[in-house]
Amino acid sequence: MSARQLLRAAAALAVLIVVWGAVEIVRRLGVDREVPFTLPALTAPDVDSVVMAKGEDTTRLVQRDGARWEVNGYPASSAEVTKFFDAVRDTARSNLVARSATSHERLGVDSAAGRRVRFVGGGRTLADLVFGERGREWGTIYVRPATESEVYLLGGQLGNLIDRNADAWRDPRIAALDPDGVTEIDVQRGESEYTLVRGDSAWSVDGALADSGVVAQLLQELRDVSGSGFPSAAQADSADFAAPDRRLEVRGAGGRILLALAFDSISFAYWVRHDSGGQIFRLDGWRADRLVPADSAVRGQ
């Protein structure tokens, strides 16, 4: 290659570098740059309800009595609500990725595909957002204010939390007892029934010494009786507690009933409900065996 050809090649390369640099500058000044996406300073006491809707799927969080939350009419988990509002405050890490409404369908933030999240408090809308597709970077999601065209790529946990169904927000706790206050436990398991009674130094079963390890495990389970899920409407309708497969009644001082549960058997698990009625929980089989141990296990046989 001649010297003149080398000079021409070098000049062409220089032009390409200048053009590339100009494009990068324009791109960075346009979109895909760090622009803070901020919500109003929302805390749980400020918000009366949060409605998360996508198509026919709607999750409605509602605050009752200034502290207690419900989700679609059921008690909500206070831990999940706290986690949610922590995520709402953590929205600083964001990039502006699009300005035009033509990008909405592609990014999933249009009215047809997006999940709309509305925060309401004091009779007015505090924030109204549309969440769309996940970003390429783990933990990111596209979001836009519902009344605006700009789309942001948002990091943090908020995108993960709003994309769950209503059951994920429900409180799974069935009961929580202090074992020290338990004096008697009645168990019915199929055709077998027995009564555990606390003595001065040990538990007995129908007058005989009970297996201390099995009883200790049962008492530990009573500290936090939590389900692993909830039935669908059809499953709840088919649950039968008229003649339960298992039953547990826990009493305290003076014979006062502290807890009474009925169990309806399903595959590898049970539907569980308080004797007095109310919501139904799914309880894994292994936990049910600890709460309602077999007669032979309690007797150490």
PDB file of C-alpha atoms in Angstrom, residues 60-214:
ATOM      1  CA  ARG A  60     -56.466  -4.664  46.026  1.00  0.00           C
ATOM      2  CA  LEU A  61     -54.619  -3.773  49.236  1.00  0.00           C
ATOM      3  CA  VAL A  62     -56.802  -1.816  51.650  1.00  0.00           C
ATOM      4  CA  GLN A  63     -55.827  -0.338  55.000  1.00  0.00           C
ATOM      5  CA  ARG A  64     -58.287  -0.883  57.844  1.00  0.00           C
ATOM      6  CA  ASP A  65     -58.319   0.777  61.251  1.00  0.00           C
ATOM      7  CA  GLY A  66     -55.191   2.782  60.517  1.00  0.00           C
ATOM      8  CA  ALA A  67     -52.847  -0.225  60.722  1.00  0.00           C
ATOM      9  CA  ARG A  68     -54.452  -3.500  59.634  1.00  0.00           C
ATOM     10  CA  TRP A  69     -54.276  -4.335  55.918  1.00  0.00           C
ATOM     11  CA  GLU A  70     -56.478  -6.585  53.827  1.00  0.00           C
ATOM     12  CA  VAL A  71     -55.921  -8.001  50.342  1.00  0.00           C
ATOM     13  CA  ASN A  72     -59.028  -8.760  48.309  1.00  0.00           C
ATOM     14  CA  GLY A  73     -60.992  -9.038  51.536  1.00  0.00           C
ATOM     15  CA  TYR A  74     -58.556 -11.320  53.409  1.00  0.00           C
ATOM     16  CA  PRO A  75     -56.023 -10.385  56.116  1.00  0.00           C
ATOM     17  CA  ALA A  76     -52.769  -9.290  54.508  1.00  0.00           C
ATOM     18  CA  SER A  77     -49.292 -10.135  55.790  1.00  0.00           C
ATOM     19  CA  SER A  78     -47.902  -7.144  57.691  1.00  0.00           C
ATOM     20  CA  ALA A  79     -44.370  -8.256  56.755  1.00  0.00           C
ATOM     21  CA  GLU A  80     -45.226  -8.198  53.032  1.00  0.00           C
ATOM     22  CA  VAL A  81     -46.882  -4.778  53.306  1.00  0.00           C
ATOM     23  CA  THR A  82     -43.807  -3.397  55.095  1.00  0.00           C
ATOM     24  CA  LYS A  83     -41.532  -4.876  52.419  1.00  0.00           C
ATOM     25  CA  PHE A  84     -43.699  -3.281  49.734  1.00  0.00           C
ATOM     26  CA  PHE A  85     -43.501   0.248  51.129  1.00  0.00           C
ATOM     27  CA  ASP A  86     -39.769  -0.161  51.689  1.00  0.00           C
ATOM     28  CA  ALA A  87     -39.501  -0.947  47.965  1.00  0.00           C
ATOM     29  CA  VAL A  88     -41.650   2.075  47.073  1.00  0.00           C
ATOM     30  CA  ARG A  89     -39.126   4.344  48.762  1.00  0.00           C
ATOM     31  CA  ASP A  90     -36.227   2.676  46.928  1.00  0.00           C
ATOM     32  CA  THR A  91     -36.845   3.996  43.396  1.00  0.00           C
ATOM     33  CA  ALA A  92     -33.733   6.140  42.916  1.00  0.00           C
ATOM     34  CA  ARG A  93     -31.927   3.745  40.539  1.00  0.00           C
ATOM     35  CA  SER A  94     -33.585   4.420  37.186  1.00  0.00           C
ATOM     36  CA  ASN A  95     -32.819   5.266  33.563  1.00  0.00           C
ATOM     37  CA  LEU A  96     -34.956   7.170  31.097  1.00  0.00           C
ATOM     38  CA  VAL A  97     -35.178   4.807  28.107  1.00  0.00           C
ATOM     39  CA  ALA A  98     -37.925   6.255  25.903  1.00  0.00           C
ATOM     40  CA  ARG A  99     -39.865   9.453  25.440  1.00  0.00           C
ATOM     41  CA  SER A 100     -42.439   8.517  22.808  1.00  0.00           C
ATOM     42  CA  ALA A 101     -45.703   6.608  23.202  1.00  0.00           C
ATOM     43  CA  THR A 102     -44.691   4.517  20.196  1.00  0.00           C
ATOM     44  CA  SER A 103     -42.428   2.537  22.554  1.00  0.00           C
ATOM     45  CA  HIS A 104     -45.190   1.605  25.000  1.00  0.00           C
ATOM     46  CA  GLU A 105     -46.363  -1.595  23.316  1.00  0.00           C
ATOM     47  CA  ARG A 106     -42.811  -2.855  22.767  1.00  0.00           C
ATOM     48  CA  LEU A 107     -41.893  -2.255  26.429  1.00  0.00           C
ATOM     49  CA  GLY A 108     -45.188  -3.624  27.742  1.00  0.00           C
ATOM     50  CA  VAL A 109     -46.333  -0.390  29.381  1.00  0.00           C
ATOM     51  CA  ASP A 110     -49.359   0.169  27.176  1.00  0.00           C
ATOM     52  CA  SER A 111     -52.896  -0.074  28.552  1.00  0.00           C
ATOM     53  CA  ALA A 112     -53.403  -3.568  27.125  1.00  0.00           C
ATOM     54  CA  ALA A 113     -50.314  -5.358  28.477  1.00  0.00           C
ATOM     55  CA  GLY A 114     -49.152  -3.252  31.420  1.00  0.00           C
ATOM     56  CA  ARG A 115     -49.962  -3.699  35.096  1.00  0.00           C
ATOM     57  CA  ARG A 116     -51.470  -0.483  36.427  1.00  0.00           C
ATOM     58  CA  VAL A 117     -50.713   0.387  40.040  1.00  0.00           C
ATOM     59  CA  ARG A 118     -52.651   3.166  41.759  1.00  0.00           C
ATOM     60  CA  PHE A 119     -51.922   4.533  45.231  1.00  0.00           C
ATOM     61  CA  VAL A 120     -54.915   6.272  46.815  1.00  0.00           C
ATOM     62  CA  GLY A 121     -54.972   8.237  50.068  1.00  0.00           C
ATOM     63  CA  GLY A 122     -57.266  10.850  51.531  1.00  0.00           C
ATOM     64  CA  GLY A 123     -59.683  10.501  48.644  1.00  0.00           C
ATOM     65  CA  ARG A 124     -57.133  11.346  45.939  1.00  0.00           C
ATOM     66  CA  THR A 125     -54.690   9.492  43.722  1.00  0.00           C
ATOM     67  CA  LEU A 126     -51.160   9.831  45.108  1.00  0.00           C
ATOM     68  CA  ALA A 127     -49.423   7.953  42.296  1.00  0.00           C
ATOM     69  CA  ASP A 128     -50.573   6.176  39.136  1.00  0.00           C
ATOM     70  CA  LEU A 129     -48.066   3.946  37.327  1.00  0.00           C
ATOM     71  CA  VAL A 130     -47.972   1.354  34.556  1.00  0.00           C
ATOM     72  CA  PHE A 131     -45.400  -1.463  34.848  1.00  0.00           C
ATOM     73  CA  GLY A 132     -44.356  -3.480  31.815  1.00  0.00           C
ATOM     74  CA  GLU A 133     -41.745  -5.986  30.653  1.00  0.00           C
ATOM     75  CA  ARG A 134     -38.643  -6.958  32.595  1.00  0.00           C
ATOM     76  CA  GLY A 135     -35.400  -5.299  31.600  1.00  0.00           C
ATOM     77  CA  ARG A 136     -32.313  -7.197  30.452  1.00  0.00           C
ATOM     78  CA  GLU A 137     -30.561  -6.512  33.734  1.00  0.00           C
ATOM     79  CA  TRP A 138     -31.760  -8.756  36.550  1.00  0.00           C
ATOM     80  CA  GLY A 139     -34.271  -7.091  38.863  1.00  0.00           C
ATOM     81  CA  THR A 140     -35.226  -4.269  36.483  1.00  0.00           C
ATOM     82  CA  ILE A 141     -38.613  -3.444  34.978  1.00  0.00           C
ATOM     83  CA  TYR A 142     -40.021  -0.838  32.609  1.00  0.00           C
ATOM     84  CA  VAL A 143     -42.417   1.676  34.149  1.00  0.00           C
ATOM     85  CA  ARG A 144     -44.109   4.909  33.219  1.00  0.00           C
ATOM     86  CA  PRO A 145     -46.434   7.372  34.948  1.00  0.00           C
ATOM     87  CA  ALA A 146     -49.908   6.517  33.615  1.00  0.00           C
ATOM     88  CA  THR A 147     -50.544  10.025  32.301  1.00  0.00           C
ATOM     89  CA  GLU A 148     -47.122  10.493  30.681  1.00  0.00           C
ATOM     90  CA  SER A 149     -45.236   9.109  27.674  1.00  0.00           C
ATOM     91  CA  GLU A 150     -41.759   8.772  29.236  1.00  0.00           C
ATOM     92  CA  VAL A 151     -40.666   5.230  30.085  1.00  0.00           C
ATOM     93  CA  TYR A 152     -38.040   4.390  32.705  1.00  0.00           C
ATOM     94  CA  LEU A 153     -36.042   1.285  33.497  1.00  0.00           C
ATOM     95  CA  LEU A 154     -36.446   0.837  37.224  1.00  0.00           C
ATOM     96  CA  GLY A 155     -34.256  -1.191  39.568  1.00  0.00           C
ATOM     97  CA  GLY A 156     -35.035  -2.425  43.070  1.00  0.00           C
ATOM     98  CA  GLN A 157     -37.694  -4.775  44.429  1.00  0.00           C
ATOM     99  CA  LEU A 158     -40.870  -2.896  43.513  1.00  0.00           C
ATOM    100  CA  GLY A 159     -41.267  -4.621  40.146  1.00  0.00           C
ATOM    101  CA  ASN A 160     -41.011  -8.064  41.740  1.00  0.00           C
ATOM    102  CA  LEU A 161     -43.592  -7.276  44.399  1.00  0.00           C
ATOM    103  CA  ILE A 162     -46.325  -5.791  42.215  1.00  0.00           C
ATOM    104  CA  ASP A 163     -46.228  -8.760  39.829  1.00  0.00           C
ATOM    105  CA  ARG A 164     -47.477 -11.305  42.384  1.00  0.00           C
ATOM    106  CA  ASN A 165     -50.999 -12.647  42.746  1.00  0.00           C
ATOM    107  CA  ALA A 166     -53.268 -11.824  45.665  1.00  0.00           C
ATOM    108  CA  ASP A 167     -52.487 -15.034  47.588  1.00  0.00           C
ATOM    109  CA  ALA A 168     -48.830 -13.971  47.918  1.00  0.00           C
ATOM    110  CA  TRP A 169     -49.981 -10.966  49.956  1.00  0.00           C
ATOM    111  CA  ARG A 170     -52.235 -12.893  52.340  1.00  0.00           C
ATOM    112  CA  ASP A 171     -51.292 -13.613  55.939  1.00  0.00           C
ATOM    113  CA  PRO A 172     -50.594 -17.364  56.173  1.00  0.00           C
ATOM    114  CA  ARG A 173     -50.674 -17.470  59.971  1.00  0.00           C
ATOM    115  CA  ILE A 174     -53.374 -19.718  61.369  1.00  0.00           C
ATOM    116  CA  ALA A 175     -52.512 -19.332  65.045  1.00  0.00           C
ATOM    117  CA  ALA A 176     -49.688 -18.497  67.447  1.00  0.00           C
ATOM    118  CA  LEU A 177     -49.743 -19.813  71.012  1.00  0.00           C
ATOM    119  CA  ASP A 178     -47.412 -19.626  73.973  1.00  0.00           C
ATOM    120  CA  PRO A 179     -46.691 -23.280  74.850  1.00  0.00           C
ATOM    121  CA  ASP A 180     -46.309 -22.383  78.521  1.00  0.00           C
ATOM    122  CA  GLY A 181     -50.015 -21.528  78.638  1.00  0.00           C
ATOM    123  CA  VAL A 182     -51.126 -24.894  77.230  1.00  0.00           C
ATOM    124  CA  THR A 183     -52.477 -27.397  79.752  1.00  0.00           C
ATOM    125  CA  GLU A 184     -54.387 -29.957  77.665  1.00  0.00           C
ATOM    126  CA  ILE A 185     -54.459 -31.075  74.038  1.00  0.00           C
ATOM    127  CA  ASP A 186     -57.218 -33.179  72.499  1.00  0.00           C
ATOM    128  CA  VAL A 187     -56.338 -34.985  69.278  1.00  0.00           C
ATOM    129  CA  GLN A 188     -58.606 -36.861  66.897  1.00  0.00           C
ATOM    130  CA  ARG A 189     -56.881 -38.617  63.999  1.00  0.00           C
ATOM    131  CA  GLY A 190     -59.174 -40.828  61.986  1.00  0.00           C
ATOM    132  CA  GLU A 191     -60.739 -43.300  64.398  1.00  0.00           C
ATOM    133  CA  SER A 192     -58.079 -42.641  67.046  1.00  0.00           C
ATOM    134  CA  GLU A 193     -58.545 -40.113  69.844  1.00  0.00           C
ATOM    135  CA  TYR A 194     -56.404 -39.219  72.858  1.00  0.00           C
ATOM    136  CA  THR A 195     -55.827 -36.419  75.359  1.00  0.00           C
ATOM    137  CA  LEU A 196     -52.487 -34.988  76.435  1.00  0.00           C
ATOM    138  CA  VAL A 197     -52.384 -33.466  79.924  1.00  0.00           C
ATOM    139  CA  ARG A 198     -49.617 -31.363  81.415  1.00  0.00           C
ATOM    140  CA  GLY A 199     -48.408 -32.602  84.794  1.00  0.00           C
ATOM    141  CA  ASP A 200     -46.056 -31.039  87.333  1.00  0.00           C
ATOM    142  CA  SER A 201     -42.987 -32.424  85.574  1.00  0.00           C
ATOM    143  CA  ALA A 202     -44.175 -34.274  82.462  1.00  0.00           C
ATOM    144  CA  TRP A 203     -47.025 -34.766  79.997  1.00  0.00           C
ATOM    145  CA  SER A 204     -49.282 -37.780  80.130  1.00  0.00           C
ATOM    146  CA  VAL A 205     -51.551 -39.366  77.540  1.00  0.00           C
ATOM    147  CA  ASP A 206     -54.711 -40.944  78.915  1.00  0.00           C
ATOM    148  CA  GLY A 207     -52.934 -41.465  82.250  1.00  0.00           C
ATOM    149  CA  ALA A 208     -49.682 -42.914  80.844  1.00  0.00           C
ATOM    150  CA  LEU A 209     -46.384 -41.069  80.392  1.00  0.00           C
ATOM    151  CA  ALA A 210     -46.246 -39.411  76.949  1.00  0.00           C
ATOM    152  CA  ASP A 211     -43.191 -39.316  74.683  1.00  0.00           C
ATOM    153  CA  SER A 212     -41.481 -36.068  75.687  1.00  0.00           C
ATOM    154  CA  GLY A 213     -39.844 -35.510  72.295  1.00  0.00           C
ATOM    155  CA  VAL A 214     -43.082 -35.789  70.330  1.00  0.00           C
TER     156      VAL A 214
END
